[in-house]
XYZ file of C-alpha atoms in Angstrom:
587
model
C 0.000 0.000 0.000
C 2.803 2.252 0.673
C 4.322 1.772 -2.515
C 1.418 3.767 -3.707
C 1.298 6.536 -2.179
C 3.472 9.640 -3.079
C 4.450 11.653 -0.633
C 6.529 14.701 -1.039
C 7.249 18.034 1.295
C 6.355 20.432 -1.487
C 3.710 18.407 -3.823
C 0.267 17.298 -3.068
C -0.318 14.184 -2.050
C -1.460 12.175 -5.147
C -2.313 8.265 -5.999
C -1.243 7.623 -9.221
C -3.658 6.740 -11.908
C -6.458 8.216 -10.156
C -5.101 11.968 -9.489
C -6.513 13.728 -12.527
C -5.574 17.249 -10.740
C -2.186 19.339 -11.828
C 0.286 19.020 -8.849
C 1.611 21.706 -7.248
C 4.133 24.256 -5.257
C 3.084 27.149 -2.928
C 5.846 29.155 -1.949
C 5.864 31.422 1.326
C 9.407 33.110 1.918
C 10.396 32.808 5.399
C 7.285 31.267 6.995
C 7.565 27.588 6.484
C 4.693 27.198 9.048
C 2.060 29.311 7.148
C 3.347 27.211 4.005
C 2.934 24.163 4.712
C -0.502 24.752 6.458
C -1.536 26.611 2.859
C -0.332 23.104 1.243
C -2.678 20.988 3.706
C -5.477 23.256 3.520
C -5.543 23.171 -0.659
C -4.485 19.105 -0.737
C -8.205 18.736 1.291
C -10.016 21.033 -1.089
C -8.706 18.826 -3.468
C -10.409 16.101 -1.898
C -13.729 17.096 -1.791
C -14.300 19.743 -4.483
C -16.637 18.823 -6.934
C -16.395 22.314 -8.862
C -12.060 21.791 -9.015
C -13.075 17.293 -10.596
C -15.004 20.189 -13.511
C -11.527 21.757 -15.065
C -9.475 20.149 -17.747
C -7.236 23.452 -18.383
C -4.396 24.018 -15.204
C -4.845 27.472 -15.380
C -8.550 27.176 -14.461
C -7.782 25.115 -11.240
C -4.899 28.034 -10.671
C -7.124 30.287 -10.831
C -9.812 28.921 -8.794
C -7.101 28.058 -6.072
C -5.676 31.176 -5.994
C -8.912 32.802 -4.420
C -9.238 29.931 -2.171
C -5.643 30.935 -0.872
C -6.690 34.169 -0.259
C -9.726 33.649 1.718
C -7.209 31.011 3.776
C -4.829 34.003 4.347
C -7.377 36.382 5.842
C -9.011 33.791 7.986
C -5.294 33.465 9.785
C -5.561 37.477 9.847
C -3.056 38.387 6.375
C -5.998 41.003 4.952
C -3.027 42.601 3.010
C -1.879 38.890 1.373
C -0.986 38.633 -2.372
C -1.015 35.361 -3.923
C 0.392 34.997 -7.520
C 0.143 31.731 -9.829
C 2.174 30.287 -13.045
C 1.387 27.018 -15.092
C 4.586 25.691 -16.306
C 4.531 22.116 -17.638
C 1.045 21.555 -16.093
C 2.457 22.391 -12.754
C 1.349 24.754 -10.689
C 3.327 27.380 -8.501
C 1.763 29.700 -6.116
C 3.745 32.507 -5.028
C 2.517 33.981 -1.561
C 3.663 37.142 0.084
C 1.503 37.597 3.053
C 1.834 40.628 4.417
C 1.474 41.880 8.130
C -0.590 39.833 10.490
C -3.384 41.600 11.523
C -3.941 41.507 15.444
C -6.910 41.887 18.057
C -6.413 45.408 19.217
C -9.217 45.662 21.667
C -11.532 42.582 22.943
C -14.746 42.727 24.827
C -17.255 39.923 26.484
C -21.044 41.467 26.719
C -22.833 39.846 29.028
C -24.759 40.428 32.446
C -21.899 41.018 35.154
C -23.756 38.272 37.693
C -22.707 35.731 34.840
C -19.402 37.401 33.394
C -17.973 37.471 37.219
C -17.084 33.481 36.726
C -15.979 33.838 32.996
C -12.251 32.774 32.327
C -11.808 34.205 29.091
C -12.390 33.193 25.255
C -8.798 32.209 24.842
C -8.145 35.545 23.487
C -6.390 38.684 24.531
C -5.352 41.679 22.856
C -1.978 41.326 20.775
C -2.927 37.954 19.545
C -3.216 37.501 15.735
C -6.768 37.681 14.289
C -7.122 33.680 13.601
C -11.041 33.116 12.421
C -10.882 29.809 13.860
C -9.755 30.985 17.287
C -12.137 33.960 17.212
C -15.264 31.741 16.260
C -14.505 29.046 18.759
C -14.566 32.124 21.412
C -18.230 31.570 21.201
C -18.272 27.973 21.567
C -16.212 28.886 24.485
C -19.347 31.442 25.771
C -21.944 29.170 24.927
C -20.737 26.128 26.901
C -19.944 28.129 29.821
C -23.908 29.777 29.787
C -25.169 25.835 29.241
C -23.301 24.918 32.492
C -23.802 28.020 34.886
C -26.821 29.847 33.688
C -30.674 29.212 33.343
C -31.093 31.128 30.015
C -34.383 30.585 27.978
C -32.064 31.138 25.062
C -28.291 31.636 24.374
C -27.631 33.472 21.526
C -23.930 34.409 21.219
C -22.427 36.981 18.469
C -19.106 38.936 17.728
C -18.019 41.214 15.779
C -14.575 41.976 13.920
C -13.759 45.356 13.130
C -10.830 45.125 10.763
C -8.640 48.889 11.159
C -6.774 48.507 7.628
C -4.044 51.779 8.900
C -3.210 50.104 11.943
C -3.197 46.294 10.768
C -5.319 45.711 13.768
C -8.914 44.664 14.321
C -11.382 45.161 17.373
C -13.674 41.509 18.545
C -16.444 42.196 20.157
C -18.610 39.217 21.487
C -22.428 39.728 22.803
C -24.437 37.669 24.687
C -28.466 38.207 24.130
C -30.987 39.491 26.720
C -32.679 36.247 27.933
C -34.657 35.430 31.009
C -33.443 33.024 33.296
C -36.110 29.827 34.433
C -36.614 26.613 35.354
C -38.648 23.614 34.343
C -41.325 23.199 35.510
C -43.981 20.047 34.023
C -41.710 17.378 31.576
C -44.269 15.026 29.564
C -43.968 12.506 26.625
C -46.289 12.699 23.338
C -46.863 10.496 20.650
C -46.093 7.069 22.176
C -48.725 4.529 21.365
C -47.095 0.735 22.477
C -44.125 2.439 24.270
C -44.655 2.904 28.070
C -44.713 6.278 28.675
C -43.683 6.022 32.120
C -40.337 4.470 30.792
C -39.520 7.408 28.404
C -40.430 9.847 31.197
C -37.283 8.498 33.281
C -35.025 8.345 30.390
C -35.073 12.146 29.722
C -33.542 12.464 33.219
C -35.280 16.126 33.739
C -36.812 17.140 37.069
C -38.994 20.139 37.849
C -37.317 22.235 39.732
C -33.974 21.534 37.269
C -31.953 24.687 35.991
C -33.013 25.000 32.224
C -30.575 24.459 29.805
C -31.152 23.565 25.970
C -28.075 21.771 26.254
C -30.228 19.449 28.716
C -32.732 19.362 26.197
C -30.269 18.547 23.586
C -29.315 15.358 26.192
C -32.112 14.097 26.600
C -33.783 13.899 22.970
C -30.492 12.185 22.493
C -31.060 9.898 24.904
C -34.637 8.922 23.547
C -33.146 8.713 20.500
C -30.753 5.511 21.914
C -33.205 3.370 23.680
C -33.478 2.047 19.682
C -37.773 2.957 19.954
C -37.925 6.384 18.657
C -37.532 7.417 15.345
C -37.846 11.415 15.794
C -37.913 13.294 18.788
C -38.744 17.032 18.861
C -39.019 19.327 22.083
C -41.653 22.143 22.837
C -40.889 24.678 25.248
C -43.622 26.623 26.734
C -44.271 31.064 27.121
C -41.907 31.296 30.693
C -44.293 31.791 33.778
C -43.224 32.594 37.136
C -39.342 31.821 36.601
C -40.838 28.240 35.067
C -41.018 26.805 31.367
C -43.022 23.551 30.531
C -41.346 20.803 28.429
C -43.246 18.583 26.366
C -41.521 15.983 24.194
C -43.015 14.849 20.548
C -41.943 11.209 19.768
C -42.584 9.144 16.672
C -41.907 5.552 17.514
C -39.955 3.585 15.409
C -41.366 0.877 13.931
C -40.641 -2.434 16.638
C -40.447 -5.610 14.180
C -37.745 -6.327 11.748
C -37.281 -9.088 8.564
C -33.916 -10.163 7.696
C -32.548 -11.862 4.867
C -28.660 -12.326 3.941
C -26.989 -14.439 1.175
C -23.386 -15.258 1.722
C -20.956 -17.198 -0.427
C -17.118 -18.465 0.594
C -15.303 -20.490 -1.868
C -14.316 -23.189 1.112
C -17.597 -22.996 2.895
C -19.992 -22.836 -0.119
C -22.971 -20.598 -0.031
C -25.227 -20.050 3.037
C -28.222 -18.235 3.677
C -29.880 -16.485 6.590
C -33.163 -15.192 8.289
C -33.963 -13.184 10.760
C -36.859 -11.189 13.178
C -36.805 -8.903 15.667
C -39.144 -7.363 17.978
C -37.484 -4.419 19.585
C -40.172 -3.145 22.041
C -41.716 -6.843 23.302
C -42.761 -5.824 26.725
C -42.858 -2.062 26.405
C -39.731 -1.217 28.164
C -37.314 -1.810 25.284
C -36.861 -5.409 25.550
C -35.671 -6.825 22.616
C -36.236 -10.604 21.241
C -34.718 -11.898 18.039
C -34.934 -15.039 16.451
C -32.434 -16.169 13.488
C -31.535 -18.823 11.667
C -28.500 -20.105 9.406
C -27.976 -22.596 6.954
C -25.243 -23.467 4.935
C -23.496 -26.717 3.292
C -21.227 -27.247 6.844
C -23.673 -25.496 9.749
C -27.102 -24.897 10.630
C -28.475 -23.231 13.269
C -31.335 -21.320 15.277
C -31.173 -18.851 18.164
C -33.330 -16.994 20.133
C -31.764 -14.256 21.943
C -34.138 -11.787 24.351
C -32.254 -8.439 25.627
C -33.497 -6.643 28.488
C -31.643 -3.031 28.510
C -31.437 -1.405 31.914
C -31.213 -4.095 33.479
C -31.898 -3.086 37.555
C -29.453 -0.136 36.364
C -29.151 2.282 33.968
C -25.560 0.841 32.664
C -26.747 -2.515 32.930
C -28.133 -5.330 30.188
C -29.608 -8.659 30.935
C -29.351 -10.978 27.418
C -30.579 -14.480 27.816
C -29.733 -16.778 24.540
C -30.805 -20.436 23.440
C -29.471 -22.066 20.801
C -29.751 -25.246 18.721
C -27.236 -25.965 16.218
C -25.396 -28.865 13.598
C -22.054 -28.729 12.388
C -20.491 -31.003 9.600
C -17.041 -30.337 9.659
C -14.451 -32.295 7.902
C -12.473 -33.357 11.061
C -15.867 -33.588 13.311
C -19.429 -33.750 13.065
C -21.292 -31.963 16.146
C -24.612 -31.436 17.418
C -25.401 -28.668 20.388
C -28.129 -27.612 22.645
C -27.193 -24.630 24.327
C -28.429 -21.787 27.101
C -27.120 -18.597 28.651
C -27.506 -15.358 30.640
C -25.271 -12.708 30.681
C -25.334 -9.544 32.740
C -22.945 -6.747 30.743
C -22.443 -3.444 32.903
C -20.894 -0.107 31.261
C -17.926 0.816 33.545
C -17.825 3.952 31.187
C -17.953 4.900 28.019
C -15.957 2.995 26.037
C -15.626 -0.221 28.411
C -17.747 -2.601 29.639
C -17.817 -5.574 31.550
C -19.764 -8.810 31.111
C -20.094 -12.044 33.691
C -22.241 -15.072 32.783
C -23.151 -18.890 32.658
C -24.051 -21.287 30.149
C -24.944 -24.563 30.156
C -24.295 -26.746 26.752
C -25.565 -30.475 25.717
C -23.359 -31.429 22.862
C -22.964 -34.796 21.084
C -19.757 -34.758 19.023
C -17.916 -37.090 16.971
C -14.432 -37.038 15.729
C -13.083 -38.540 12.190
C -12.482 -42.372 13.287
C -13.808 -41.479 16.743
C -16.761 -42.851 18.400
C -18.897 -39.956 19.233
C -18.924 -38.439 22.836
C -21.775 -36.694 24.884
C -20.958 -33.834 27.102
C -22.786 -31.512 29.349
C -21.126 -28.213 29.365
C -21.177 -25.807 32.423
C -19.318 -22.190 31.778
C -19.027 -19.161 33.356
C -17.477 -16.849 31.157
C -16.101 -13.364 32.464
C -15.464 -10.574 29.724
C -13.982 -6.816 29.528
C -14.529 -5.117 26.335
C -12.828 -1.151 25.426
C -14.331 0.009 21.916
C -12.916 3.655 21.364
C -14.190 3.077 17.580
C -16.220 5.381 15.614
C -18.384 3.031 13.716
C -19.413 -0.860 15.125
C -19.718 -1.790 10.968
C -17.065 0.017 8.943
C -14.585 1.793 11.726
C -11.872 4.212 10.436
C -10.634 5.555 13.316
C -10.059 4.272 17.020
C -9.632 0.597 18.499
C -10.797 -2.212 20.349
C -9.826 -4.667 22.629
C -11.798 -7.996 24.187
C -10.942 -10.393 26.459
C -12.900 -13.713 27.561
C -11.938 -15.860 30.261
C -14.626 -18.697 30.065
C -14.016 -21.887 32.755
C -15.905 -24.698 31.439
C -16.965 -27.988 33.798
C -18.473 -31.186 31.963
C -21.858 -32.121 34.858
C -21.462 -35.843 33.868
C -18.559 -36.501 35.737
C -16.283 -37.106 33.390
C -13.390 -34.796 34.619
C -13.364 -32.861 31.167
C -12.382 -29.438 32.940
C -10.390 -26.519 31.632
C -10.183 -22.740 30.962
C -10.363 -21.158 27.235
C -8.706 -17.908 26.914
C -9.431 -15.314 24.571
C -7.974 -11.782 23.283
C -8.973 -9.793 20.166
C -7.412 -6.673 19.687
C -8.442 -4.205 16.413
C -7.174 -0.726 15.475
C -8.044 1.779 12.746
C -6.201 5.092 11.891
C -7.398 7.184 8.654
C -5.500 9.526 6.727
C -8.149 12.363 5.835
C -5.303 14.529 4.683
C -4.993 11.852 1.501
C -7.287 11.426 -1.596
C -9.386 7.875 -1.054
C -9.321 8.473 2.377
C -6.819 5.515 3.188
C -7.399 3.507 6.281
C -4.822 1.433 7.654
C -7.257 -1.319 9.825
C -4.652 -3.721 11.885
C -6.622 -7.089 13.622
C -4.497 -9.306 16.563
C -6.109 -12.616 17.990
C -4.754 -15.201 20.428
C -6.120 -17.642 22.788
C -4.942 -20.264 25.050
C -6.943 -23.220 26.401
C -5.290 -24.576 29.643
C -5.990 -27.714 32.492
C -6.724 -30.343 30.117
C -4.730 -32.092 27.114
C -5.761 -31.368 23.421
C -7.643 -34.423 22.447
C -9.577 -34.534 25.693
C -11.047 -31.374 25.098
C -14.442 -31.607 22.952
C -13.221 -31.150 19.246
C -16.110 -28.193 18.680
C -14.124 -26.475 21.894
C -10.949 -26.444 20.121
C -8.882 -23.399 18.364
C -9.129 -23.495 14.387
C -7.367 -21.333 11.674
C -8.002 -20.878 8.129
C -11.107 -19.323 6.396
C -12.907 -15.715 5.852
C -12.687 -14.584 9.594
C -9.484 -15.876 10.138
C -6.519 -16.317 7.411
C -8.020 -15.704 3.958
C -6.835 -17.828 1.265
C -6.838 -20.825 3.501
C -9.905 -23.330 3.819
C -11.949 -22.781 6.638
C -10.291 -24.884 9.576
C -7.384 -25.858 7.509
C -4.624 -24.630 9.522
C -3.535 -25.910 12.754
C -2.321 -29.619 14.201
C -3.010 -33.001 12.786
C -2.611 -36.672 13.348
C -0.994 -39.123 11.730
C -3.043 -41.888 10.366
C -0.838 -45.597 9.643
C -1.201 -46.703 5.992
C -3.729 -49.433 5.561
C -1.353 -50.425 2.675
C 1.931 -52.027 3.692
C 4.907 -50.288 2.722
C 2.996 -46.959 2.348
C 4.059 -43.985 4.463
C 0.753 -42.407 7.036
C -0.971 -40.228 5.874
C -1.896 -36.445 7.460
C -5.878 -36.482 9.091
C -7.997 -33.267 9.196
C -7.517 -30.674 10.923
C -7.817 -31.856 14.962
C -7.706 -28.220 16.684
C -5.941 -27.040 19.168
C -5.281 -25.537 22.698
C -3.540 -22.600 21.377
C -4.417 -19.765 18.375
C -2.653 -16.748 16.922
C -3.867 -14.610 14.371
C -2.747 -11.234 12.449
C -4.036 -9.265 9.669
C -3.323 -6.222 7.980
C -6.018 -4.369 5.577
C -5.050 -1.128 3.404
C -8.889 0.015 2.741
C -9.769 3.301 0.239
C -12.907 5.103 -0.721
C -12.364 6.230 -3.939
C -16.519 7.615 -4.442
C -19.352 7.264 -1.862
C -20.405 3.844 -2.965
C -17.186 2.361 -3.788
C -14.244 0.970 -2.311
C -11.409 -1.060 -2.388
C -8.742 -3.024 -0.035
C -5.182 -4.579 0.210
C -5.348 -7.471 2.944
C -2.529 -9.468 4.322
C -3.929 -12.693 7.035
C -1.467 -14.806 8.937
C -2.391 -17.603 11.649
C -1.759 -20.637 12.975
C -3.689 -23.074 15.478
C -1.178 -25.477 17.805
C -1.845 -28.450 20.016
C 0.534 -26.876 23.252
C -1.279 -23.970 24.768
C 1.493 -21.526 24.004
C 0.726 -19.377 20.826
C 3.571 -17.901 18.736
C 3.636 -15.291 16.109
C 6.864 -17.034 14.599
C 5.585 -20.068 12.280
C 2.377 -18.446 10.712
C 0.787 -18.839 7.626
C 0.214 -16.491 5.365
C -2.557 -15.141 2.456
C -2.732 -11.635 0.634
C -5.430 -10.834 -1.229
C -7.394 -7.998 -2.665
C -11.464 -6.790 -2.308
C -13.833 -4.391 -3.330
C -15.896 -2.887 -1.136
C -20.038 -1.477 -1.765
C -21.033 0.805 0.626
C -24.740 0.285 1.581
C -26.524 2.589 4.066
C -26.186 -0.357 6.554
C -22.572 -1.797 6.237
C -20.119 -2.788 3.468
C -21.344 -5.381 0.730
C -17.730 -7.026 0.239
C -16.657 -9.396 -2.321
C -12.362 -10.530 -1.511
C -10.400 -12.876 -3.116
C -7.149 -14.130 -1.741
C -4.285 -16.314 -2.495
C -2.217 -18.566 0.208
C 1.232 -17.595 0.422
C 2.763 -20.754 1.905
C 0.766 -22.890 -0.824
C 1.033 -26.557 0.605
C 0.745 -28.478 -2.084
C 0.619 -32.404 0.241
C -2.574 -30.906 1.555
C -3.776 -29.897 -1.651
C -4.212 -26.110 -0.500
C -6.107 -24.611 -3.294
C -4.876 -21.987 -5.243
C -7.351 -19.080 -4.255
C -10.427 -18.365 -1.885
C -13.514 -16.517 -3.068
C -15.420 -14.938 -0.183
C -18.858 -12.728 -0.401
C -20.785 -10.883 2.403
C -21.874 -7.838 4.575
C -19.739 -6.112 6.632
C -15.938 -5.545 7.043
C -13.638 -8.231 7.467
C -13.194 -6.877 11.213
């Protein structure tokens, strides 16, 4: 991915074969700092200017560039900036002299003096250059502070830049609006028809009695808007009487029941197919029940799964799950009954924590094995940190998750032991490039421990190989095997399926780009490895690369990958490429 990009101190940044713009040069003598801010502000124009993607002719996009540079110059306070341009070879050089920096000569905060007394400023004071961007955020800065110490009706916030040309100085002026100060007085719901109002009421989290503030207001449609039943929330506020203001909430519920279908197709799995409903509102309190089932060549299954949000707390979820479920696996053939509870509490905003049990009836048989009957008891215990900014297609942020789930067989057998799990994910975007490049990094390991391989239940077991693990692999074809003696004398054993193991490790690497709204593209490198000791290495992996485009749908990524193994293994007939189709990012 690197090898594509060019990236040069005095150039725009550029992906060849898809720039179609001039490059070019802007040249500010003896302010390197202004320059190369200039160069960053012009490269994202660049990026999202649909009226510069219209011009053929260099001295067009010069032209139109030049008077963006000059709006960019007074904004950092230059009013007396020149900005010359010259085409030479289809290159562009912009030739900047920027004059004296304007700065705030006088600066003055109107507002009443019970309010101004606890004020600590803009971030201003006089002397300081006349930057629009710190000037406007001055009234961010006035704004918050009313929200949090004052009971205004309104806040209206304005300034005003007087720009003194003969003394290359400028006067701010910032004014708060008269406003009277109240509190609420009655808060009621509207609109809800299978919702209990009650429910809603509570959510808003406004008392009579609170300090109005429309940044309150702002919080709490918000927080209608996340319980998942509302569609559209709007707030009336009523005249002011006696100090108080009324607040009465307009909801339109969303609709409760969902339909799913999905198609899915992976070369080494074959195609599968999916349904789905949901009830998101089945007792009135935004309890949720969904019901889904899967069926493809190797699995079927069906799962109920009932959430119960605010669970005793406000941070708190209840989710109780039953499942039944078939597998047909090369190395095993398994059949499952399983049940669970888990209690998930938000420690803050971006972690949460998650204890549980789960009881599982499985009859499994390995290849050349008699089959085996277990009754599963686990209790797993989870942390989970999620700094992302989008669950389906993240580009920036990362998370981590960790399981610890002790498992107990209730038939006596003695089948005991611990699996281990940790799956860490990180995203960084560079919005200063064209495409929008995303450099998405995935790390997996896990460790079972207290029992030896074999004795743990082969559907227990750590697998590699396949679309959510190392593409360009066959699902579950990486990882220990057995040998199996020759029923032919003379002739060497022979290597059985895949068995599992007690230990997992798992990279990958994905270069993604958005070269329009709908379309995309990525650059993927997998590596992993399953192995029967519970101590995973990053040292003897296998590897695939592959490429993928990506079709952005208004509810995740449609993506279609193919990939190639790297360490092709030809006595295992490895096939030469993997074909994988479905919704959502890789990770």
């Amino acid at each position: 991915m690197a090898a594509l990009l060019l990236l040069s101190p005095q150039y725009g940044y550029a992906l060849p074969f898809f720039d179609s713009l001039p490059k070019f040069k802007i040249r500010v003598p003896e302010d390197r700092e202004l320059q190369g801010w200039l160069r960053d502000q012009l490269n994202e124009q660049r990026k999202s200017s649909s009226v510069l993607k219209s011009y053929d002719d260099p001295l067009d996009v010069a032209r139109y560039e030049r008077g963006t540079l000059e709006k960019l110059l007074r904004s950092r306070g230059y009013y007396d900036g020149r900005v010359r341009q010259s085409v030479t070879d289809g290159e562009i050089l912009y030739r900047v002299v920027p004059g004296r920096q304007f700065r705030i000569k006088s600066l003055d905060v109107r507002m009443p003096a019970h309010l101004k007394a606890g004020f600590d400023g803009v971030g201003l004071q006089e002397g300081d250059p006349l930057d629009a961007e710190k000037v406007t955020a001055g009234v961010k800065k006035i704004e918050t502070y009313l929200a949090e110490n004052a009971c205004l009706l309104n806040v209206d916030v304005t300034y005003k830049a007087t720009v003194i040309h003969s003394e290359h100085a400028a006067r701010v002026q910032y004014r708060v609006a008269d406003s009277p100060e109240v509190h609420i007085g009655q808060v009621q719901v509207q609109g809800v028809e299978t919702v209990n109002e009650e429910f809603l009421r509570k959510r808003v989290q406004l008392k009579p009695g609170d300090c109005f503030s429309r940044s309150k207001l702002d919080a709490a449609k918000l927080r209608l808007l996340r319980t998942n039943l509302i569609a559209g929330v709007n707030a009336e506020v009523s005249a002011p009487y006696e100090g108080m203001v009324d607040i009465t909430f307009l909801v339109i519920e969303r609709k409760h029941r969902t339909v799913r279908l999905g198609v899915g197709y992976a070369s080494d799995e074959g195609a599968g197919v999916s349904a789905g409903w949901e009830h998101r509102n089945i007792l009135g309190r935004g309890e949720k029940i969904e019901v889904e089932t899967r069926v493809s060549e190797i699995t079927q299954s069906l799962t109920g799964e009932l959430l119960v949000p605010r669970f005793f707390r406000d941070d708190q979820n209840f989710t109780a799950k039953a499942e039944a479920s078939n597998e047909d696996r090369e190395s095993y053939q398994a059949e499952a009954i399983t049940f669970g509870g888990t209690i998930s509490r938000r420690h803050t905003k971006h972690r949460t924590f998650s204890i549980g049990s789960e009881l599982k009836f499985s009859d499994v048989q390995e290849e050349g094995e008699e089959s085996e009957n277990y009754n599963l008891l686990a209790f797993p215990l989870g942390l989970k940190i999620d700094t992302t900014d989008n669950l389906l297609d993240a580009h920036r942020g990362a998370t981590i998750a960790m399981e610890v789930k002790p498992y107990f067989d209730l038939k006596g057998s003695g089948t005991r032991f611990v699996k281990n799990t940790l799956v860490a994910t990180g995203y960084l975007t560079a919005e200063e490039v064209r495409y929008d490049p995303t450099l998405a990094v995935r790390i997996k390991a896990g460790v079972i421990s207290g029992i030896d391989n074999l004795d743990i239940p082969a559907d227990e077991r750590f697998y590699a190989g396949g679309g959510g693990s190392v593409r360009g692999y066959a699902y579950q074809a990486l990882g220990p095997r057995r040998l199996i003696p020759s029923t032919v004398a003379g002739e060497p054993p022979t290597l059985s399926d895949p068995i599992g193991g007690r230990a997992l490790s798992e990279v990958s690497f994905e270069g993604r780009f958005r070269f329009t709204e709908t379309w995309g593209g990525v650059l993927f490198l997998d590596g992993g490895n399953a192995y029967a000791d519970p101590q995973p290495s990053f040292d003897d992996l296998y590897w695939g690369a592959g490429i993928g485009v990506r079709y952005m749908t208004s509810f995740a990524p449609l993506r279609f990958d193919i990939a190639f193994p790297l360490d092709r293994r030809d006595d295992l007939d490895d096939s030469r490429y993997q074909i994988y189709v479905s919704l959502g990012q890789a990770f």
